[in-house]
Short mmCIF file of C-alpha atoms in Angstrom, two decimals:
data_model
loop_
_atom_site.label_atom_id
_atom_site.label_comp_id
_atom_site.label_asym_id
_atom_site.label_seq_id
_atom_site.Cartn_x
_atom_site.Cartn_y
_atom_site.Cartn_z
CA ARG A 12 104.48 86.71 30.96
CA VAL A 13 102.60 85.87 34.46
CA PHE A 14 101.80 88.28 37.36
CA VAL A 15 100.73 87.80 40.55
CA SER A 16 99.04 89.89 43.26
CA MET A 17 99.00 88.57 47.07
CA VAL A 18 95.65 90.41 48.52
CA CYS A 19 95.61 90.71 52.12
CA PRO A 20 91.98 91.75 52.53
CA SER A 21 91.81 91.42 56.84
CA PHE A 22 87.48 92.15 57.73
CA VAL A 23 85.06 92.07 54.71
CA LYS A 24 81.77 93.45 55.63
CA THR A 25 79.89 90.04 55.24
CA GLU A 26 78.11 87.16 56.65
CA ILE A 27 81.15 84.68 56.18
CA ALA A 28 80.46 83.78 59.70
CA HIS A 29 77.28 82.91 59.31
CA HIS A 30 78.31 79.99 57.02
CA ALA A 31 80.89 78.98 58.83
CA SER A 32 81.32 75.10 59.31
CA PHE A 33 81.88 73.93 63.18
CA SER A 34 83.67 71.21 64.50
CA SER A 35 80.82 68.37 66.11
CA SER A 36 81.85 69.05 69.56
CA ALA A 37 81.12 72.86 69.38
CA SER A 38 78.10 73.36 71.06
CA ASP A 39 75.00 75.69 70.12
CA LYS A 40 76.31 78.12 72.49
CA ASP A 41 79.69 78.56 71.80
CA LYS A 42 78.60 78.02 67.47
CA LYS A 43 75.97 81.90 68.81
CA GLU A 44 78.83 83.21 70.49
CA PHE A 45 81.31 83.28 67.70
CA ILE A 46 79.00 84.17 65.08
CA ALA A 47 78.15 87.23 67.13
CA GLN A 48 81.76 88.52 68.13
CA MET A 49 82.36 88.00 64.81
CA ASP A 50 79.89 90.25 63.70
CA ASP A 51 80.74 92.47 66.01
CA ILE A 52 84.71 92.24 64.45
CA ILE A 53 83.40 92.90 61.09
CA ARG A 54 80.35 95.75 61.68
CA LYS A 55 83.82 97.48 63.48
CA PHE A 56 87.07 96.98 61.36
CA GLY A 57 85.50 95.43 57.75
CA SER A 58 85.64 97.04 55.00
CA SER A 59 82.44 96.83 52.32
CA THR A 60 83.37 94.14 49.57
CA GLN A 61 82.57 97.42 47.04
CA LYS A 62 86.20 99.06 48.79
CA VAL A 63 87.74 95.20 48.37
CA SER A 64 87.32 94.96 45.06
CA ARG A 65 88.08 98.11 43.68
CA LYS A 66 91.61 98.17 45.97
CA ILE A 67 91.94 94.80 44.32
CA ILE A 68 91.36 96.08 40.91
CA ARG A 69 93.86 99.00 41.06
CA GLY A 70 96.73 97.16 42.66
CA ILE A 71 96.29 94.96 39.65
CA ARG A 72 95.90 97.14 37.72
CA ARG A 73 99.34 99.04 39.26
CA ARG A 74 100.75 95.42 38.48
CA GLU A 75 101.41 95.52 42.99
CA ARG A 76 103.03 92.64 44.56
CA LEU A 77 101.21 93.06 47.74
CA VAL A 78 97.66 95.04 47.95
CA VAL A 79 96.94 95.17 51.46
CA ILE A 80 93.26 96.41 52.02
CA ASN A 81 92.41 97.62 55.42
CA PRO A 82 95.20 99.46 58.33
CA GLU A 83 94.73 96.43 60.36
CA ALA A 84 95.48 94.09 58.30
CA ASN A 85 99.27 96.88 57.16
CA VAL A 86 99.78 96.37 60.80
CA LEU A 87 99.45 92.08 60.90
CA TYR A 88 101.95 92.38 57.65
CA PHE A 89 104.24 94.91 59.25
CA LEU A 90 104.37 92.82 62.31
CA LYS A 91 105.03 89.13 60.79
CA ARG A 92 107.81 90.92 58.52
CA VAL A 93 109.71 92.24 61.95
CA ALA A 94 108.59 89.38 63.97
CA PRO A 95 107.15 86.27 62.73
CA SER A 96 107.27 84.60 65.91
CA LEU A 97 105.54 86.96 68.02
CA THR A 98 102.62 86.96 65.38
CA ASP A 99 102.89 83.33 65.26
CA SER A 100 102.82 82.81 68.62
CA VAL A 101 99.80 85.69 69.14
CA VAL A 102 98.05 83.88 66.40
CA SER A 103 98.30 80.01 67.31
CA LYS A 104 96.95 81.37 70.66
CA ALA A 105 94.32 82.70 69.46
CA TYR A 106 93.54 79.98 66.74
CA GLY A 107 93.93 77.71 69.78
CA LYS A 108 91.57 78.62 72.07
CA LEU A 109 88.74 79.20 69.40
CA LEU A 110 89.45 74.96 68.38
CA THR A 111 90.08 74.06 71.81
CA ARG A 112 86.15 75.40 72.33
CA GLY A 113 85.40 73.53 69.16
CA VAL A 114 84.39 76.41 66.87
CA PHE A 115 86.78 75.41 63.92
CA ARG A 116 87.68 71.55 63.06
CA SER A 117 90.81 70.00 63.73
#
């Protein structure tokens, strides 16, 4: 028998932004600004890798179908369930701004 858990970690205190792949059209200024903003968000809202791994292991041991790590991940998951179109619109606009600035590859 196979059991699956879905993990929603939100922000984790790692240096993932420093290793991001950027579009070739992204300026050095935009790259540095994106990394600084992500560092700030992760510093304020991120969970340590130890906390995240403990919660994931506990969720798997309890056979939880959904393992939500941070409060903001809980809010986003709830919004997605209650108002999927609104959530998609907000996330899409945020992603679109980053895409336009060349932060992400299309």
